[in-house]
Coordinates of C-alpha atoms (C1' of nucleotides) in Angstrom, one line a residue:
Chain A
X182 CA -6.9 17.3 10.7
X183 CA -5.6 14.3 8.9
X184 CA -8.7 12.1 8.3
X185 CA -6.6 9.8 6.0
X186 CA -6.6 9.9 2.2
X187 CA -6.6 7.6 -0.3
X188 CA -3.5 6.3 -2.2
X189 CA -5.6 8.0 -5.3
X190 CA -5.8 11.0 -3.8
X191 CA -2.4 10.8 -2.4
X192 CA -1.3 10.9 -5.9
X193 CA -3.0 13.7 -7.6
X194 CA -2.0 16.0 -5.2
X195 CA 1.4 14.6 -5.3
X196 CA 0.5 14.7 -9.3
X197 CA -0.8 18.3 -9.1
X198 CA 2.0 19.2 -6.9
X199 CA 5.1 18.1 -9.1
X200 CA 3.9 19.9 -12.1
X201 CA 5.2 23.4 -10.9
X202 CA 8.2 22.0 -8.6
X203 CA 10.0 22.9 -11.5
X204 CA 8.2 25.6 -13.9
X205 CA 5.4 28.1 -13.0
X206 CA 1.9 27.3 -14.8
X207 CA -0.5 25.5 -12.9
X208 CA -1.7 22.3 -14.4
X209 CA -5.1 21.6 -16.7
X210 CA -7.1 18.6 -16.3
X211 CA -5.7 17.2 -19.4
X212 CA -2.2 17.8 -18.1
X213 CA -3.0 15.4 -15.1
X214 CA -4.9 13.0 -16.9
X215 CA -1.6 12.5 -19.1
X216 CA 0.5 12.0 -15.8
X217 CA -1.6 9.6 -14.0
X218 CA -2.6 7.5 -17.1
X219 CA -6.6 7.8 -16.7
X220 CA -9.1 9.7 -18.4
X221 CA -10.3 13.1 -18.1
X222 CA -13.9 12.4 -17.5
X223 CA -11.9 10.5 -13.9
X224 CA -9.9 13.5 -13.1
X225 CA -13.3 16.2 -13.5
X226 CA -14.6 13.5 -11.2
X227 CA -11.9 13.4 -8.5
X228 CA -10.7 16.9 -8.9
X229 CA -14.2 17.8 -7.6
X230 CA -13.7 15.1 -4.8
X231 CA -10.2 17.0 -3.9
X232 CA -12.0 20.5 -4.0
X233 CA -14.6 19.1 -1.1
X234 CA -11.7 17.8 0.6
X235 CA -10.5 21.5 0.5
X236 CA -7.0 19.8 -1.3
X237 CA -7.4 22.2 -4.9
X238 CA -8.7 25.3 -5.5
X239 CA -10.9 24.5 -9.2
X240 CA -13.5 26.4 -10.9
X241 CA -15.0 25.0 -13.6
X242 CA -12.8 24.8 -17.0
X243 CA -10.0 26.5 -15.6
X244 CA -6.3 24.7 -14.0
X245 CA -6.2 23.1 -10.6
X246 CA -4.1 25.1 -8.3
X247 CA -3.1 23.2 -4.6
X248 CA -4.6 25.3 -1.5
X249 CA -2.4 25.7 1.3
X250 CA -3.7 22.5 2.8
X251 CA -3.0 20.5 -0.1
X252 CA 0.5 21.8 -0.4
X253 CA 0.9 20.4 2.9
X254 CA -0.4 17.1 1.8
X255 CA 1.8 17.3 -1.5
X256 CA 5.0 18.4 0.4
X257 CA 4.4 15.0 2.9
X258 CA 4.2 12.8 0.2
X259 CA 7.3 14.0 -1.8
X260 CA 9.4 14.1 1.6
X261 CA 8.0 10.2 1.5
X262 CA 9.0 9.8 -2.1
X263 CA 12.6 10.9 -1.7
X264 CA 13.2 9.9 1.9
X265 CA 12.5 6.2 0.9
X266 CA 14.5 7.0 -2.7
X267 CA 17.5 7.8 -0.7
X268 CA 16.9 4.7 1.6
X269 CA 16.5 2.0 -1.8
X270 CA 19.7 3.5 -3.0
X271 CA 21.7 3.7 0.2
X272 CA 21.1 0.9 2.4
X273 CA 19.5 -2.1 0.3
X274 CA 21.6 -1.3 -2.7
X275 CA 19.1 0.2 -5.3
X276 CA 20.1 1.6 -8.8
X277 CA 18.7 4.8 -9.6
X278 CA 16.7 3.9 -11.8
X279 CA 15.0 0.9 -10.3
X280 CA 13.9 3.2 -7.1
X281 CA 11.5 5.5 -8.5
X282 CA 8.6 2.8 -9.1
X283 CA 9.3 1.0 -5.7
X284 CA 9.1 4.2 -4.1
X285 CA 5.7 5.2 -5.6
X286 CA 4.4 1.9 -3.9
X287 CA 5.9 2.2 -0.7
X288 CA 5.1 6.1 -0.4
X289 CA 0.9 5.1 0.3
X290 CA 2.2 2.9 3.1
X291 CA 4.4 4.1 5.8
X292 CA 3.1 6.1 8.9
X293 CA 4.1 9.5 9.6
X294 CA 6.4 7.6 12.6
X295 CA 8.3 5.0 9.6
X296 CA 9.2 8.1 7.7
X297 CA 10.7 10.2 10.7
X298 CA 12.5 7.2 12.3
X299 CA 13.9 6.4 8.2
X300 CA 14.5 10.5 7.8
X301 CA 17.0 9.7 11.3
X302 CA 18.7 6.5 10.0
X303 CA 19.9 8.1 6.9
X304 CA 20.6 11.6 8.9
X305 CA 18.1 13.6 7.7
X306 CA 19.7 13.9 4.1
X307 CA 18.3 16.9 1.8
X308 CA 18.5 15.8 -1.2
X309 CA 17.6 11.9 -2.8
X310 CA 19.7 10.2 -4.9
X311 CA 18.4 12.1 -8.5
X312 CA 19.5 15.2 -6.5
X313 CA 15.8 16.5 -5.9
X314 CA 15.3 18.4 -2.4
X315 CA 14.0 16.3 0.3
X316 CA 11.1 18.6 2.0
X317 CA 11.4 18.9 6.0
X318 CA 8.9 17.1 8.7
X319 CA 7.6 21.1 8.7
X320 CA 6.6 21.8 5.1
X321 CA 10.4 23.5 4.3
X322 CA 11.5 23.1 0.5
X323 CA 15.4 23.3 0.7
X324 CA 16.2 25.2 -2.0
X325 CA 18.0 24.3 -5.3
X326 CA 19.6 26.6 -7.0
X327 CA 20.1 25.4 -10.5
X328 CA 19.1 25.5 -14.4
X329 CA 18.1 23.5 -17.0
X330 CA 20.6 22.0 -18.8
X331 CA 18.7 23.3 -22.2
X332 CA 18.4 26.6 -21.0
X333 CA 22.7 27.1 -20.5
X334 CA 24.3 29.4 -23.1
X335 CA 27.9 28.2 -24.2
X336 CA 30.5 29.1 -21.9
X337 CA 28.7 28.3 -19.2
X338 CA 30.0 25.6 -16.6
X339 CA 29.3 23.9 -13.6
X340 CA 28.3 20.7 -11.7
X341 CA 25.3 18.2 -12.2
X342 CA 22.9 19.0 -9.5
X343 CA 20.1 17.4 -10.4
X344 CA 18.7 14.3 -13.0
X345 CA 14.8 13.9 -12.9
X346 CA 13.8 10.7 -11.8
X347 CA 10.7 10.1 -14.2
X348 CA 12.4 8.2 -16.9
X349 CA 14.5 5.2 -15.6
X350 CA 15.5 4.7 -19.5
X351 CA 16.9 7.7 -19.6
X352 CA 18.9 7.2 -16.0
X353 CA 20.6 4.1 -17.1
X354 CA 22.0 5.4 -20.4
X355 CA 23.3 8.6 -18.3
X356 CA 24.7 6.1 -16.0
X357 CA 25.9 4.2 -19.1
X358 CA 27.5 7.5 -20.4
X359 CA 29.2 8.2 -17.0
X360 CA 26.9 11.2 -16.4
X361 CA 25.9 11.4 -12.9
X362 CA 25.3 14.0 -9.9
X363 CA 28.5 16.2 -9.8
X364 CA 29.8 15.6 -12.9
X365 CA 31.4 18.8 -14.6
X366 CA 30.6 19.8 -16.9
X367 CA 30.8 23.3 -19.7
X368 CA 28.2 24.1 -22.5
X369 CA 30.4 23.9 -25.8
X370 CA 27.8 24.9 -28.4
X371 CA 24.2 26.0 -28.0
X372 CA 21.4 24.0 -30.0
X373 CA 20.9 26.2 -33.5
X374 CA 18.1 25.2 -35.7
X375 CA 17.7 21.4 -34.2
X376 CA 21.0 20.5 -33.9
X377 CA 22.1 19.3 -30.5
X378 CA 23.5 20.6 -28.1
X379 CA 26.9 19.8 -26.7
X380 CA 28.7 19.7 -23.5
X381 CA 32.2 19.2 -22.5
X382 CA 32.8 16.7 -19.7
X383 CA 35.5 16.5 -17.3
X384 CA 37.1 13.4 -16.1
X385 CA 39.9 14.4 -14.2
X386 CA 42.5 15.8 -16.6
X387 CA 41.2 14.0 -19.2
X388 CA 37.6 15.8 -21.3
X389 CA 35.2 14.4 -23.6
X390 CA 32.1 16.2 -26.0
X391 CA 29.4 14.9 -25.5
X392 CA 26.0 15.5 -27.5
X393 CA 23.2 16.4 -25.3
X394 CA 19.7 14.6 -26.7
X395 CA 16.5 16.7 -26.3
X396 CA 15.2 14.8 -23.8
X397 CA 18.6 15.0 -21.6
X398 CA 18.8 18.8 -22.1
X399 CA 15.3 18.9 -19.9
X400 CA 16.1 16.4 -17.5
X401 CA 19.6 17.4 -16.1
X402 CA 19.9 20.4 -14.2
X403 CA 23.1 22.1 -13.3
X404 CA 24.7 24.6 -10.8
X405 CA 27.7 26.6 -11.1
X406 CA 29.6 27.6 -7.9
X407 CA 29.7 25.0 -4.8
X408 CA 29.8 21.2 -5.7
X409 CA 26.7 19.1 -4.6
X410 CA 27.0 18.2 -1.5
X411 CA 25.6 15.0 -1.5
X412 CA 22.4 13.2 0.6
X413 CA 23.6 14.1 4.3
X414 CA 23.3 17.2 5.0
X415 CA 21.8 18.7 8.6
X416 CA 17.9 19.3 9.0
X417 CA 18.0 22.8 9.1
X418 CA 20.4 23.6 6.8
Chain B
X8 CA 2.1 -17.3 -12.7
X9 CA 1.9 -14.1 -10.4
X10 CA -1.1 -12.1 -11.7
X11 CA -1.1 -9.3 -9.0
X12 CA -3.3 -10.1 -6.1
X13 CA -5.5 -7.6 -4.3
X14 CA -4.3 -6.8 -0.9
X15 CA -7.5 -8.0 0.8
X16 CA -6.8 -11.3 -1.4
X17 CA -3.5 -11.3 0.4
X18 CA -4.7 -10.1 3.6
X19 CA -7.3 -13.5 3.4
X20 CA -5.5 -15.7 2.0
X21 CA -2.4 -14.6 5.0
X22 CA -5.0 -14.9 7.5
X23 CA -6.8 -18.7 6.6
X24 CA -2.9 -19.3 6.8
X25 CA -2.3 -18.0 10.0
X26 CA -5.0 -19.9 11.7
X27 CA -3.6 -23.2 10.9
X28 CA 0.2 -22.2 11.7
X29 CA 0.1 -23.3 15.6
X30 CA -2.7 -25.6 15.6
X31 CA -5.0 -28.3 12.9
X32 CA -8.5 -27.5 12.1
X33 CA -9.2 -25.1 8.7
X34 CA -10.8 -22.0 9.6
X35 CA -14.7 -21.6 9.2
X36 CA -16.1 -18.6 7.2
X37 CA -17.4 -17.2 10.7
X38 CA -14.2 -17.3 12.2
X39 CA -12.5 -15.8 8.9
X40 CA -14.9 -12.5 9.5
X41 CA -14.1 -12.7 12.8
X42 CA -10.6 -12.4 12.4
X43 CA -10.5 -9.7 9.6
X44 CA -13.3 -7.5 10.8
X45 CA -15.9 -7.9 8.2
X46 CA -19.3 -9.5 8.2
X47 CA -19.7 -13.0 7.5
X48 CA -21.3 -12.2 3.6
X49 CA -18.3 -10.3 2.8
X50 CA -16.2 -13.7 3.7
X51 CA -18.8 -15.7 1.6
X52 CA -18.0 -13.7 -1.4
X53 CA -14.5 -13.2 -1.5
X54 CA -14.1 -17.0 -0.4
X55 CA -15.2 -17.7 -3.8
X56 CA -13.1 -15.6 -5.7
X57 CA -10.3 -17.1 -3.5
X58 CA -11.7 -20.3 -5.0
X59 CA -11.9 -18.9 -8.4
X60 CA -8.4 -17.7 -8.6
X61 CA -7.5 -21.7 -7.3
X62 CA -6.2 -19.9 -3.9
X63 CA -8.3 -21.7 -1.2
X64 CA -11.2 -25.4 -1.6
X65 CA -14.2 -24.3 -0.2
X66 CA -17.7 -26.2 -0.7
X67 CA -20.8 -24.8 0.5
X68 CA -21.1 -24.6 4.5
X69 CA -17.4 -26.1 4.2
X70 CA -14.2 -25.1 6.2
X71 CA -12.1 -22.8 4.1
X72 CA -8.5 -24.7 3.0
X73 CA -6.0 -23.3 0.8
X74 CA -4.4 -24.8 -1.9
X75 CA -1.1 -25.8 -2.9
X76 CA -0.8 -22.0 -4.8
X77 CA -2.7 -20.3 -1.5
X78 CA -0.7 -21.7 0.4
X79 CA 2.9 -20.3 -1.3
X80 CA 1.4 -16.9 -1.4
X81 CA 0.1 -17.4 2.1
X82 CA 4.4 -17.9 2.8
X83 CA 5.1 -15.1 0.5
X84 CA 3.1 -12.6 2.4
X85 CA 4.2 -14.2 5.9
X86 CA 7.8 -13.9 4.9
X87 CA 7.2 -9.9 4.3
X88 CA 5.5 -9.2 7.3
X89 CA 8.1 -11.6 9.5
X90 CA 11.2 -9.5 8.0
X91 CA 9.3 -5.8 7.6
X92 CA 9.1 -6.7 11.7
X93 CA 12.6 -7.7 12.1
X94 CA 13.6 -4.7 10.1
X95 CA 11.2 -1.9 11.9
X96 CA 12.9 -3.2 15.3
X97 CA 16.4 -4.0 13.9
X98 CA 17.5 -1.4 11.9
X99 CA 14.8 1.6 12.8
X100 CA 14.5 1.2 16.5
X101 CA 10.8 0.2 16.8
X102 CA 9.9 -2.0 20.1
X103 CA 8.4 -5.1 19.5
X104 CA 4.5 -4.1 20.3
X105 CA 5.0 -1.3 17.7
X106 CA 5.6 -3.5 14.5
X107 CA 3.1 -5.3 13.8
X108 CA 0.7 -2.7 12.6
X109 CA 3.1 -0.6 10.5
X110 CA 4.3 -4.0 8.8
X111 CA 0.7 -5.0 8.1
X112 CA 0.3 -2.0 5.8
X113 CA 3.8 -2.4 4.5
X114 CA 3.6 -6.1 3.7
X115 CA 1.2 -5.1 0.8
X116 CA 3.6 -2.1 -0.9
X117 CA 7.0 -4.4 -0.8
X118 CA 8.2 -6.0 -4.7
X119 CA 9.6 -9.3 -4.5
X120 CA 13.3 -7.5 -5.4
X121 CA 12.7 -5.0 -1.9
X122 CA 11.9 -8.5 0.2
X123 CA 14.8 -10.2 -0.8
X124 CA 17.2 -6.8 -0.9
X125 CA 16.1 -6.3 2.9
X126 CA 16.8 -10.1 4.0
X127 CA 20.0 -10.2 2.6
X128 CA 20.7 -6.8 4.6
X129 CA 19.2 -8.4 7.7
X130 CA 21.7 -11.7 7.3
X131 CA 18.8 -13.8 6.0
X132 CA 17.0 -14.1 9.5
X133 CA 15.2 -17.0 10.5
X134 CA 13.2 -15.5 13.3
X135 CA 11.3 -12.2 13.5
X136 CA 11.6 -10.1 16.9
X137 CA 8.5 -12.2 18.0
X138 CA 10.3 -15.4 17.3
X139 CA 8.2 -16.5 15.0
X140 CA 9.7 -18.6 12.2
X141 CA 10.7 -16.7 8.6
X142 CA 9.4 -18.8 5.7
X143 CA 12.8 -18.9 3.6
X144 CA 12.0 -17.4 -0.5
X145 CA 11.6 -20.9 -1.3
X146 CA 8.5 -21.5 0.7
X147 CA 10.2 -23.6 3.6
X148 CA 9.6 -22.6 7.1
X149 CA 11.8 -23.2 9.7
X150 CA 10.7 -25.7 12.5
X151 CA 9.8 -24.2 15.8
X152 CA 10.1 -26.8 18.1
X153 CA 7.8 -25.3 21.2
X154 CA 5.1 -25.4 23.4
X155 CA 2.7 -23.0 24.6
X156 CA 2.8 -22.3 28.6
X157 CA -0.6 -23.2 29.0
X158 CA 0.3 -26.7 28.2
X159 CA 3.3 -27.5 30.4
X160 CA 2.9 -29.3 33.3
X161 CA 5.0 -28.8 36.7
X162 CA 8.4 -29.1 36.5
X163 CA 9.2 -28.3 32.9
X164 CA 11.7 -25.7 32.5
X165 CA 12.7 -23.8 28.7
X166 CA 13.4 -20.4 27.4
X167 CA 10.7 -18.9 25.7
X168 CA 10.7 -18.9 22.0
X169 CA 7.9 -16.8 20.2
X170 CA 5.6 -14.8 21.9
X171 CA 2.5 -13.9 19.6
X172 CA 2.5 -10.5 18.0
X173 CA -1.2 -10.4 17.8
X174 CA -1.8 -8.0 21.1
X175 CA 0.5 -5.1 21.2
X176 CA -1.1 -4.0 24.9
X177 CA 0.3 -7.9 25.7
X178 CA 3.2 -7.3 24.7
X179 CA 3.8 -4.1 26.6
X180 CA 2.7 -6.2 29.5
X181 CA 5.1 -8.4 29.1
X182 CA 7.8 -5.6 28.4
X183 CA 7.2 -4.4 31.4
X184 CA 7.1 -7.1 34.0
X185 CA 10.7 -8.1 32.2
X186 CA 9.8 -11.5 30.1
X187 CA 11.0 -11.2 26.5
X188 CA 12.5 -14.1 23.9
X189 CA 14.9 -16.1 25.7
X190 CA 13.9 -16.0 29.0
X191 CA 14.5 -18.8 31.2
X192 CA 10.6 -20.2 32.8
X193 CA 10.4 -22.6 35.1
X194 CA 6.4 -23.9 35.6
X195 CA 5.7 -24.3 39.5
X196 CA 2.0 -25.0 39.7
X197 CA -0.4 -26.1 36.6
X198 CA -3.6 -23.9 36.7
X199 CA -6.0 -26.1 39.1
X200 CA -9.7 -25.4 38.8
X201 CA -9.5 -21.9 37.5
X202 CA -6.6 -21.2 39.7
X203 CA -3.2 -18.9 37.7
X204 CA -0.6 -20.5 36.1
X205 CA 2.9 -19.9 38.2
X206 CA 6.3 -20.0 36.6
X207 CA 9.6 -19.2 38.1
X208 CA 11.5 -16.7 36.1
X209 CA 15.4 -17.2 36.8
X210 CA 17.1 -13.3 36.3
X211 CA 20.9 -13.7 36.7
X212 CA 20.9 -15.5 40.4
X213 CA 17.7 -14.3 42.0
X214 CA 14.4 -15.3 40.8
X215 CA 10.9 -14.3 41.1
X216 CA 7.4 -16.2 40.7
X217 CA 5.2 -15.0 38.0
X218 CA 1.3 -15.5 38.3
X219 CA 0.6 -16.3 34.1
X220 CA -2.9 -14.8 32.8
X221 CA -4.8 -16.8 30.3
X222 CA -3.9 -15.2 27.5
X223 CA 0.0 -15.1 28.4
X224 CA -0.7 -18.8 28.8
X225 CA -1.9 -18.9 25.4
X226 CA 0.4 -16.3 23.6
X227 CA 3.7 -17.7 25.1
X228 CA 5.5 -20.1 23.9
X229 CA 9.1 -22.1 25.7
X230 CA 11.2 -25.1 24.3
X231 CA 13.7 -27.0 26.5
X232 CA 16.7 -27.2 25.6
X233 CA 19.4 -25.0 23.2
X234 CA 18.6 -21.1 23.8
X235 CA 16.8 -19.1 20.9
X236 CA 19.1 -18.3 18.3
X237 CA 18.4 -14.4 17.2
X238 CA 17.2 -13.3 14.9
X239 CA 20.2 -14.1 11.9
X240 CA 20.3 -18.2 11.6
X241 CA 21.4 -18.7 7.8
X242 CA 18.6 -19.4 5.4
X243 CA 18.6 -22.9 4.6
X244 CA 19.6 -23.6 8.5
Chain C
dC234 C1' -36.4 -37.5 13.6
dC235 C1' -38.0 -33.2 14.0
dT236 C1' -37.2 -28.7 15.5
dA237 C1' -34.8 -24.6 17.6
dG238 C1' -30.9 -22.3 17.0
dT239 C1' -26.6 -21.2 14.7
dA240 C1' -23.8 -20.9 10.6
dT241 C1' -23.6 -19.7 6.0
dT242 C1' -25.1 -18.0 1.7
dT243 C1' -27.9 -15.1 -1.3
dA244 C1' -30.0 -10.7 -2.6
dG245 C1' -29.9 -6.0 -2.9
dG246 C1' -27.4 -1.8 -1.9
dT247 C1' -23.2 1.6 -0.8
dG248 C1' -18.7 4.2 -1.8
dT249 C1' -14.6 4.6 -4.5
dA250 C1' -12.2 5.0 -8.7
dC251 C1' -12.1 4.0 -13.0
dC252 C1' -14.1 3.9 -18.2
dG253 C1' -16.3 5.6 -23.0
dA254 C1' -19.6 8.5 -25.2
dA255 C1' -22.1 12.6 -25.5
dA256 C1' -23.0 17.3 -24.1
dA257 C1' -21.3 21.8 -23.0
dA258 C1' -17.9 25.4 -22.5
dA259 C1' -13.7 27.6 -24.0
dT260 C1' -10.6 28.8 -27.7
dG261 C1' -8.6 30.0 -32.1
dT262 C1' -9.1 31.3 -36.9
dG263 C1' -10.9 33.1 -41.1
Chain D
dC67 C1' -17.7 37.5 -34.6
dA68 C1' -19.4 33.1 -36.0
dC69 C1' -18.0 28.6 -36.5
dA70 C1' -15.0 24.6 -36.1
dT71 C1' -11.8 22.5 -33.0
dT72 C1' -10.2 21.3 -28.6
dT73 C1' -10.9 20.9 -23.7
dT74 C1' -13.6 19.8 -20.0
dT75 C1' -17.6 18.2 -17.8
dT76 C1' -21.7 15.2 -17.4
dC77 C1' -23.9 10.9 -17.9
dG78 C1' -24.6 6.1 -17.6
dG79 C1' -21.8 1.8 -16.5
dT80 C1' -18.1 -1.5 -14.5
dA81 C1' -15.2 -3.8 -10.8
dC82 C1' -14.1 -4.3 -6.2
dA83 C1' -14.8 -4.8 -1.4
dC84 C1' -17.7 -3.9 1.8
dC85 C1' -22.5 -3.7 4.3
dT86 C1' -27.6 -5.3 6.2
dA87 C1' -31.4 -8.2 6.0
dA88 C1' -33.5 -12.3 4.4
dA89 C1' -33.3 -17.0 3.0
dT90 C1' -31.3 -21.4 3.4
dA91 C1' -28.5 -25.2 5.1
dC92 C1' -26.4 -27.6 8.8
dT93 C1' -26.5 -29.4 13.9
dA94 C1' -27.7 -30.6 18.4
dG95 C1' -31.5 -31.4 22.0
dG96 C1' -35.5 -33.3 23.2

DNA sequence: CCTAGTATTTAGGTGTACCGAAAAAATGTG
DNA sequence: CACATTTTTTCGGTACACCTAAATACTAGG
């Protein structure tokens, strides 16, 4: 049952996997070519070598879709991703932005055993430090009920749920701005014909506008109703 | 200056290291396959890319020796594995015949930054779980100042210091028939012609006699005199 | 000092994961 | 709906780290 993959393999599943965390779609060749910075004639190749490995379900020309199996696989290696996140960040003093590339080494080399005794340490938290939902040991997805920040209309308030952890540029000015997870904050004024968009941020009593870049707007998700409630919360929950 | 070795460069270069850390003599290309699993040609070809990248001097039929530069990344990759160990038993409640595996994988994945992040967390320790020495960042290691069992003769009493890592099942041995770091050994009898090895083991007041296999003989090691410090000295102690 | 035996290297070959270039299939547009 | 464009696959080729088998160099015994 687990015959052990490579660290390639490890990542365009992980790769493949990630693409419609967020969105439906499944991805194209091209699409995952982009996000793992090789060619296409390599991902034909290995997209092939996933399909014997019964990882992808791929006909010729058309997207890559994960089987169940591979979800598995993908859902492993995310848990991985964001348990040893959380640990960078917590417990040897990481940034948030320095932990994403340290993570993506690490995650190819702990045992299933490292990651459950971690997952214990830091009391099973469910979500990482970006906010992102830290799968269970048994393939559950806690569930994150949120929006894109570009998709709020005006009005619309709430808490900082989420920041994707892809760009570390784009975490450092966030954290430079004093944008983080649970910051409030309300949607003054829709983007009209390419202008920005613009939020009003809380800062206890005190509130500042605050002009969202394109980029952001896609990055930062946000939930109105309950406050996040941070990395510890029980297994099961 | 740091050109991003393979981790089979590291894994050789570590190993032509370890040979020479408790006794002289380089380590023969026979004895290098032997020790990493591979056939002897594999060893002839990578010793000379070792040689290529100025790691190890090698001439034909020659002993393999590593350079000044092997030598520092030799320390570099014993200082990982020494503190992945102490932190796999410290912090996430491994045993000591678990650890050396998992950090052999890890000791490949870890960035400079995550090394010296995780020592500083640990206290800086100068001993891993095994008692083995941690080189210090700065390529120094601390002087162990032991012998091995095998070669003590009647009479000599110490605490053990470092037990080798290199057999888990003997170190579950050990576990069990309750010798660890620090206990106090006493040696009764000097193996005669083929005869065991017998130590006295002192346990609070009582005390037992222990018959000492071979390869205990070999694998522990005692020094007379102040106990074994832990496992958090201060660096440059 | 020559030879039998062992240690080491060379030669040729494998699997993995990548590449660029060329061929083939899918897609969009007039 | 045919053709040009884009996307995907196929086709040689490369680097790495390993292998077995054959050739070569050391070394110890007679």
């Amino acid at each position: 049952m687990k015959s052990q993959l490579s660290s390639s393999t490890e990542d365009y599943v992980k790769t493949i996997y990630a693409f419609t965390e967020w969105q439906d779609a499944p991805i194209t060749s091209s699409q995952l070519a982009a996000r793992l910075g090789v060619a296409n004639s390599s991902v034909s190749e290995m997209v092939r070598k996933l399909k014997d490995l019964g990882l992808v379900d791929h006909r010729p020309y058309g997207a890559v879709r994960l089987t169940e199996e591979g979800r598995r696989v993908a859902l492993t290696m995310v848990r991985r991703h964001r348990l040893l996140e959380t640990f960078l960040v917590n417990e040897l003093g990481y940034s948030w932005d320095e932990v994403h590339v340290e993570a993506e080494l690490l995650e190819h080399a702990v045992s299933d055993l490292f990651v459950e005794r971690l997952a214990a340490k830091l009391g099973n938290p469910a979500r990482d430090p970006h906010g992102d939902p830290i799968p269970t040991a048994e393939g559950t997805v806690p569930r994150i009920d949120a929006h894109r920040l570009r998709e709020l209309d005006p009005g619309h308030a709430g808490r900082i749920t989420r920041i994707s952890d892809e760009n570390p540029e784009l975490l450092r000015y966030l954290a430079h701005e004093r944008i983080s997870l649970d910051t409030e904050v309300t949607v003054v004024r829709r983007k009209p014909f390419g202008g920005p968009l613009v939020v009003r941020i809380d800062e206890g009593g005190a509130s500042r506008d605050f002009d969202v870049a394109d980029e952001v707007a896609d990055a930062v998700w946000v939930r109105s109703g309950q406050p996040h409630q941070g990395c510890t919360l029980e297994p099961g929950a």
